[in-house]
Backbone as XML, in Angstrom:
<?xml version="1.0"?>
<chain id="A" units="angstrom">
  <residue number="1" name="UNK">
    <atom name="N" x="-2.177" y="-14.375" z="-7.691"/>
    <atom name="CA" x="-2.276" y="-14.657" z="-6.268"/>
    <atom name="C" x="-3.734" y="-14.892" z="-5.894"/>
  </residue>
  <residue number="2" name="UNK">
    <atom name="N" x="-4.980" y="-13.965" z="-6.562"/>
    <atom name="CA" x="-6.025" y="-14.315" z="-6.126"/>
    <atom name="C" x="-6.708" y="-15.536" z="-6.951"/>
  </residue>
  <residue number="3" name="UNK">
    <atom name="N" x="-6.391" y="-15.797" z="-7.857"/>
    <atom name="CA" x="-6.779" y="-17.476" z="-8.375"/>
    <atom name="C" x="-6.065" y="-18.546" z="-7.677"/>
  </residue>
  <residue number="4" name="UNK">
    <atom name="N" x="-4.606" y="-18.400" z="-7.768"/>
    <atom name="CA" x="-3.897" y="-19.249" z="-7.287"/>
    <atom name="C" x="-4.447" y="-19.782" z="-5.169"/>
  </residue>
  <residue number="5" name="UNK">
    <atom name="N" x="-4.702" y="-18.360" z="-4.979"/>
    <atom name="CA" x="-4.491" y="-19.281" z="-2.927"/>
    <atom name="C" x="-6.009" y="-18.918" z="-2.953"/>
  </residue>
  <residue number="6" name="UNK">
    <atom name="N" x="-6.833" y="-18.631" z="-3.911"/>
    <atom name="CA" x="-8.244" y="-18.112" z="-3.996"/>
    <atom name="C" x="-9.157" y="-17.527" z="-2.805"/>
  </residue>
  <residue number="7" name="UNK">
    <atom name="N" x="-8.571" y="-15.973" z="-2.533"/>
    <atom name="CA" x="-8.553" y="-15.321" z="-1.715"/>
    <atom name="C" x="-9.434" y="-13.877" z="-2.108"/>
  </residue>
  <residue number="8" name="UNK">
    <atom name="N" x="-9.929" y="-13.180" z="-1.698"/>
    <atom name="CA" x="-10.232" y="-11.669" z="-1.793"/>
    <atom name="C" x="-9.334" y="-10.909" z="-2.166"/>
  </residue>
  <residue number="9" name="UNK">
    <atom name="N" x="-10.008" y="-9.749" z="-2.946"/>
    <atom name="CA" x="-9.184" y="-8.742" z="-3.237"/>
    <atom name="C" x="-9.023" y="-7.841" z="-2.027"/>
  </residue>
  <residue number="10" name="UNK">
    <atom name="N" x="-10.258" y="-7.510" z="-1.109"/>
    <atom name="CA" x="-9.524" y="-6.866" z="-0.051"/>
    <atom name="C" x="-9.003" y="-7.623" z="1.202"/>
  </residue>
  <residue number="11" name="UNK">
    <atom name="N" x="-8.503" y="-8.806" z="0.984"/>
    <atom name="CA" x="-7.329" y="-9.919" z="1.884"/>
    <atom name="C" x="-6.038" y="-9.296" z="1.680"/>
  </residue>
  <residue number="12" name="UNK">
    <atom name="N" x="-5.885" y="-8.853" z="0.336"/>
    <atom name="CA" x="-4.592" y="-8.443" z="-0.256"/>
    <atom name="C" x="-4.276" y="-7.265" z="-0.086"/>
  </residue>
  <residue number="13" name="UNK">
    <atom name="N" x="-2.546" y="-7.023" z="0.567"/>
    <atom name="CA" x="-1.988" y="-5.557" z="0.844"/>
    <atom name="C" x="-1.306" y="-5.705" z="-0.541"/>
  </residue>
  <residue number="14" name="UNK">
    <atom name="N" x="-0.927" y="-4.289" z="-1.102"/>
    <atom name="CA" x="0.078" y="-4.314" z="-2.062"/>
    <atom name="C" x="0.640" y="-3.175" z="-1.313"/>
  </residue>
  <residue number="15" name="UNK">
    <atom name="N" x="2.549" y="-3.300" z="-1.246"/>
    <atom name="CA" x="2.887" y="-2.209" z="-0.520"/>
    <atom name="C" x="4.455" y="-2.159" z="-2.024"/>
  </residue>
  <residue number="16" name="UNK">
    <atom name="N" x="4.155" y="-0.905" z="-2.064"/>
    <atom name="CA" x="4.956" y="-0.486" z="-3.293"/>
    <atom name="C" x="5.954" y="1.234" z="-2.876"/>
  </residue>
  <residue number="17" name="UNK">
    <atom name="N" x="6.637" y="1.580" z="-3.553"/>
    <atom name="CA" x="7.009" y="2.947" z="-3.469"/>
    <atom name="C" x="6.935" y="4.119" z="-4.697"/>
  </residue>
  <residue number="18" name="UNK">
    <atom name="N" x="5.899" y="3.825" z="-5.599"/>
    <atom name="CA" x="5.626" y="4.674" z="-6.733"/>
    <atom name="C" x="4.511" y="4.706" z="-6.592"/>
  </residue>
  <residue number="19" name="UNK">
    <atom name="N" x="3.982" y="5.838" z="-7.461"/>
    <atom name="CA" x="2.621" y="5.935" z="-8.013"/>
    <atom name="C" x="2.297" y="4.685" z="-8.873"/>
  </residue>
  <residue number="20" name="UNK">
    <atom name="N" x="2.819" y="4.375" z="-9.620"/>
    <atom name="CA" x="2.585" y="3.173" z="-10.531"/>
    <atom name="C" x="2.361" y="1.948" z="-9.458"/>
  </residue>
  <residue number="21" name="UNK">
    <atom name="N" x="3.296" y="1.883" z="-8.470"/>
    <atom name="CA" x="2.759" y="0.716" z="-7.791"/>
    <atom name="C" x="1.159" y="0.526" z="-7.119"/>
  </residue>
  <residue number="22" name="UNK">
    <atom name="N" x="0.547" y="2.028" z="-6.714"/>
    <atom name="CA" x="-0.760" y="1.947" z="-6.208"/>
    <atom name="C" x="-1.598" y="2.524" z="-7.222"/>
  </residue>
  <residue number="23" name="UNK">
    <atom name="N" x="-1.346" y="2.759" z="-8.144"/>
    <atom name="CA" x="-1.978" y="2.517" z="-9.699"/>
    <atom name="C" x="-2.456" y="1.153" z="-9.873"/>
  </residue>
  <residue number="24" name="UNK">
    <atom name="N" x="-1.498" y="0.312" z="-9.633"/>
    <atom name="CA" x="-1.873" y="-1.504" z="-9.189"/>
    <atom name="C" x="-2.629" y="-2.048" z="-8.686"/>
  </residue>
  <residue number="25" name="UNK">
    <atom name="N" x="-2.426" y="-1.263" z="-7.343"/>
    <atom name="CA" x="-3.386" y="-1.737" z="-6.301"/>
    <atom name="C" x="-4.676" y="-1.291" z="-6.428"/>
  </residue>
  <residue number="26" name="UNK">
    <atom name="N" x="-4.609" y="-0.567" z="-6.917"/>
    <atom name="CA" x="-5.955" y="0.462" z="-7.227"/>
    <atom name="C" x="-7.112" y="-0.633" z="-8.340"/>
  </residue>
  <residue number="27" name="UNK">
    <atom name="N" x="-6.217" y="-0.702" z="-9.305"/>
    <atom name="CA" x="-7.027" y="-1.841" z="-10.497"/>
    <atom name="C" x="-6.764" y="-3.032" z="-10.123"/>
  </residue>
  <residue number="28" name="UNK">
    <atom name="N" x="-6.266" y="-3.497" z="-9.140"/>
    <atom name="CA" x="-6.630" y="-5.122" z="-8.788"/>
    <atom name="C" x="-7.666" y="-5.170" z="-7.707"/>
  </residue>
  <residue number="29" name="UNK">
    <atom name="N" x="-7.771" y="-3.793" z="-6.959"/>
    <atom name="CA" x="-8.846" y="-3.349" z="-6.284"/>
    <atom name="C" x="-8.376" y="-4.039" z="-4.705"/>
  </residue>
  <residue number="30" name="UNK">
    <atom name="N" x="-7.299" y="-3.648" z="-4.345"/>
    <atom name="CA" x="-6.923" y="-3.954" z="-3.469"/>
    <atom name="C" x="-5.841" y="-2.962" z="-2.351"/>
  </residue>
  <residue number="31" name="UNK">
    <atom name="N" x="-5.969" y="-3.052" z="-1.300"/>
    <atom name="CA" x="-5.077" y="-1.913" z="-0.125"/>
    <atom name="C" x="-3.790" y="-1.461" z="-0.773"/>
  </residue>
  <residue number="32" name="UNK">
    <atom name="N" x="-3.374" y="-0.196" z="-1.275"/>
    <atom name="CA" x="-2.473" y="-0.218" z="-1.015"/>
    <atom name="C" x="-1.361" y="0.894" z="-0.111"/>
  </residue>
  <residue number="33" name="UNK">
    <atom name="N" x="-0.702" y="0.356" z="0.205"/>
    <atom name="CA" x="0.607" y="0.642" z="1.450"/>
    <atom name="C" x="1.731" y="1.311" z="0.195"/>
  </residue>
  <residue number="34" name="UNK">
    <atom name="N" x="1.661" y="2.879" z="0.499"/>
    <atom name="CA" x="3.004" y="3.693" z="-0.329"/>
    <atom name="C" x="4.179" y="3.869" z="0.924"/>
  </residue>
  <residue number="35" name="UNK">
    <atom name="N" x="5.386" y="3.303" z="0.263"/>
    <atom name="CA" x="6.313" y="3.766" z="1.351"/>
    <atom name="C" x="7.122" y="4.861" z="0.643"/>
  </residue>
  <residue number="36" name="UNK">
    <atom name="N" x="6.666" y="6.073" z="1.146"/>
    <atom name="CA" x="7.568" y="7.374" z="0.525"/>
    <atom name="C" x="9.200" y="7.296" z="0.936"/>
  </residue>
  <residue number="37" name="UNK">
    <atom name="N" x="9.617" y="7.675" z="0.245"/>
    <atom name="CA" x="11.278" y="7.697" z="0.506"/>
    <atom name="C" x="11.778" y="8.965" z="-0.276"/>
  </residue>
  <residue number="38" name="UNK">
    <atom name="N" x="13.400" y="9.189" z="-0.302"/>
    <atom name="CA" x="13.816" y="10.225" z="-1.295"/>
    <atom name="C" x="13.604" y="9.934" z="-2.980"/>
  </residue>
  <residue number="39" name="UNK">
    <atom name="N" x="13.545" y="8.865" z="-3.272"/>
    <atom name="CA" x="13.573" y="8.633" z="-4.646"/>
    <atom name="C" x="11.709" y="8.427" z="-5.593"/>
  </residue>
  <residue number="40" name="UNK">
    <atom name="N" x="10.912" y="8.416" z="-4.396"/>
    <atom name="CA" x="9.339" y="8.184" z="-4.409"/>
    <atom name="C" x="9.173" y="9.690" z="-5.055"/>
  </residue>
  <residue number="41" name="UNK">
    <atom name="N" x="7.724" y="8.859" z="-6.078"/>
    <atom name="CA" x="7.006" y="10.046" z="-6.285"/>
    <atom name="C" x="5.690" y="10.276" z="-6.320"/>
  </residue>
  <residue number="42" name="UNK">
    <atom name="N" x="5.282" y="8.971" z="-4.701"/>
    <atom name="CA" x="4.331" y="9.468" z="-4.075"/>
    <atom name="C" x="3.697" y="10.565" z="-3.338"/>
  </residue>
  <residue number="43" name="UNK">
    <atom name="N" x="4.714" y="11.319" z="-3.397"/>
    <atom name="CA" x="3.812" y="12.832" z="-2.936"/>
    <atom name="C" x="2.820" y="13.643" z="-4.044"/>
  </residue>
  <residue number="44" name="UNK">
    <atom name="N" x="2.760" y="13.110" z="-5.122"/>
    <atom name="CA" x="1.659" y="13.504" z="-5.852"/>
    <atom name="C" x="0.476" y="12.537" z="-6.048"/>
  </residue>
  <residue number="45" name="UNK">
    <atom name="N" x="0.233" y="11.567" z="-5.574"/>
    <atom name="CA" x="-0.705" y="11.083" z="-5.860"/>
    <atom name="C" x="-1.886" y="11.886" z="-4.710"/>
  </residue>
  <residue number="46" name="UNK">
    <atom name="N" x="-3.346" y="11.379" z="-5.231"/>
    <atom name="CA" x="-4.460" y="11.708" z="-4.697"/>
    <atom name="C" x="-4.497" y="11.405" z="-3.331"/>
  </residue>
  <residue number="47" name="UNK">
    <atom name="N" x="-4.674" y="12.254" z="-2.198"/>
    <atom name="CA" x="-5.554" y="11.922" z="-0.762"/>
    <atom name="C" x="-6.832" y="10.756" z="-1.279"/>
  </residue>
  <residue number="48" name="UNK">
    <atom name="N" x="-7.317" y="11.462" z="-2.123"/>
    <atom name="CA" x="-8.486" y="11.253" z="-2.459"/>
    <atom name="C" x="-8.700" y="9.760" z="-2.381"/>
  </residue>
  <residue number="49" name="UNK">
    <atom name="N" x="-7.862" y="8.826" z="-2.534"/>
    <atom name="CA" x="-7.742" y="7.352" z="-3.300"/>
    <atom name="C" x="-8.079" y="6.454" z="-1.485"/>
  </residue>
  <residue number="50" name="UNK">
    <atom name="N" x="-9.281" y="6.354" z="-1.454"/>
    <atom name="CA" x="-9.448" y="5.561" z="-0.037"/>
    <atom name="C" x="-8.758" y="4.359" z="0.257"/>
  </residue>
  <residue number="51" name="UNK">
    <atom name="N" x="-7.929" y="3.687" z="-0.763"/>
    <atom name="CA" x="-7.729" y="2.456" z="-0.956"/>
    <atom name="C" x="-5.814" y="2.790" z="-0.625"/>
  </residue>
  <residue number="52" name="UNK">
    <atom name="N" x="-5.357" y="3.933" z="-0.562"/>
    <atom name="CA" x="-4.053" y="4.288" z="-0.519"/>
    <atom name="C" x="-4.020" y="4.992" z="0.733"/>
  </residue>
  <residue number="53" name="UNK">
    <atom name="N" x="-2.574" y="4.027" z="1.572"/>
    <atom name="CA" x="-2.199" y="4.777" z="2.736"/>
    <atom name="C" x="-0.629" y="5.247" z="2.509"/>
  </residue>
  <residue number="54" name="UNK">
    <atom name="N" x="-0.606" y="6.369" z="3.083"/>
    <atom name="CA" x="1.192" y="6.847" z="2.501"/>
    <atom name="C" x="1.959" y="6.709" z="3.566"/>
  </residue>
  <residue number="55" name="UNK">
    <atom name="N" x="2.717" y="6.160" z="3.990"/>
    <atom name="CA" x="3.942" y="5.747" z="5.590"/>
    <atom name="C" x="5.646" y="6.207" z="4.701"/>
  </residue>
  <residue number="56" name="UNK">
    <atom name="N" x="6.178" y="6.793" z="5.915"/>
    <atom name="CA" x="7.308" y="7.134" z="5.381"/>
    <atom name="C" x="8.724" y="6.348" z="5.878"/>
  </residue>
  <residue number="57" name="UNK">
    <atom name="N" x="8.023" y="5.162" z="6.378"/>
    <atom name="CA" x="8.866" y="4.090" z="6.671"/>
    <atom name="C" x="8.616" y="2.706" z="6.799"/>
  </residue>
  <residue number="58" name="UNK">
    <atom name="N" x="9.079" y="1.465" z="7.419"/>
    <atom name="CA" x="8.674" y="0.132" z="7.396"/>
    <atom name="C" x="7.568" y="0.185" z="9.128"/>
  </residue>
  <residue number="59" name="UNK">
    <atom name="N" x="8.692" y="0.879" z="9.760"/>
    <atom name="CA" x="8.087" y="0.652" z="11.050"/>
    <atom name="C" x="6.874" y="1.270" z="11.263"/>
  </residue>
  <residue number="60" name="UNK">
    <atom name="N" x="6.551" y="2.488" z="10.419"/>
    <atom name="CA" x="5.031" y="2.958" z="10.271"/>
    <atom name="C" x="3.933" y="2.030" z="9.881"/>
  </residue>
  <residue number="61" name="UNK">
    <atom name="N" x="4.264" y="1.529" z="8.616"/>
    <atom name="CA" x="3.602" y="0.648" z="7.977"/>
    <atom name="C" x="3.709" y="-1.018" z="8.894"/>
  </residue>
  <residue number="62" name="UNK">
    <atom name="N" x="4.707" y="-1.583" z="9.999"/>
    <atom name="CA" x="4.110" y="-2.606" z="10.805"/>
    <atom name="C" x="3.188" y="-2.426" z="12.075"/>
  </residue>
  <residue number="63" name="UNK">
    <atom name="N" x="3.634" y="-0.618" z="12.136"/>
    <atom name="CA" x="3.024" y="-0.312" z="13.984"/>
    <atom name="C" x="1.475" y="-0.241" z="13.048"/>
  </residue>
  <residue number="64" name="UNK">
    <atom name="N" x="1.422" y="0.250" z="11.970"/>
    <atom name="CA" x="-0.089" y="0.166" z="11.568"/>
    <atom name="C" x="-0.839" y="-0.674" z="11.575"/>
  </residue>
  <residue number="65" name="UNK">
    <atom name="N" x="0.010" y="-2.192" z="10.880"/>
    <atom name="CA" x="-0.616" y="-3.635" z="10.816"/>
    <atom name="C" x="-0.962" y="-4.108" z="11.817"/>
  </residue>
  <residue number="66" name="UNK">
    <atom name="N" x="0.275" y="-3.664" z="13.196"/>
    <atom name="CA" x="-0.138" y="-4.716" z="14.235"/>
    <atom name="C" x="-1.486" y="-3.745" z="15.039"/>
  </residue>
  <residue number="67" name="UNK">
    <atom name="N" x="-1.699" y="-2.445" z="14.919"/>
    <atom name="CA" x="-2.644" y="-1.457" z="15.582"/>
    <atom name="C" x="-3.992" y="-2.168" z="14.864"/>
  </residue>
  <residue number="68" name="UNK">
    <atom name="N" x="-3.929" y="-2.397" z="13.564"/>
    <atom name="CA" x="-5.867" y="-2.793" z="13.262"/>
    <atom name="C" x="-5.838" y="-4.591" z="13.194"/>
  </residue>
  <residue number="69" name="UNK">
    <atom name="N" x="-4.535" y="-5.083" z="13.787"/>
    <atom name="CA" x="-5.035" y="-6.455" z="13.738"/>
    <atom name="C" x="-5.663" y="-6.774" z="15.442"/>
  </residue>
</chain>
């Protein structure tokens, strides 16, 4: 995606529901959006990770998008 529309890494959200998915985001060096659910096992990942926000739904994660656009 970033060769192809040749864009920034921080242009790019990655929104996933595992640790492995913002494991991703993390090494492509880009935002990522955890949506916790019952089957997630994002409750162990790091606070620590500035680049990871945790929402426990869709509508969290759009009232967020449309709040910093």
């Amino acid at each position: 995606i970033i060769l192809k529309y040749k864009c920034s890494k921080s242009d790019l959200l990655y929104i996933g529901d595992s640790i492995s998915d913002m494991e991703t985001a993390l090494k492509v060096g880009c935002t990522g959006f955890g949506l916790i659910s019952e089957k997630s096992d994002l409750y162990n990942i790091s606070k620590k990770k500035s680049l990871i926000r945790l929402f426990n739904n869709w509508q969290e994660i759009k009232y967020h998008l449309i709040k910093i656009n």
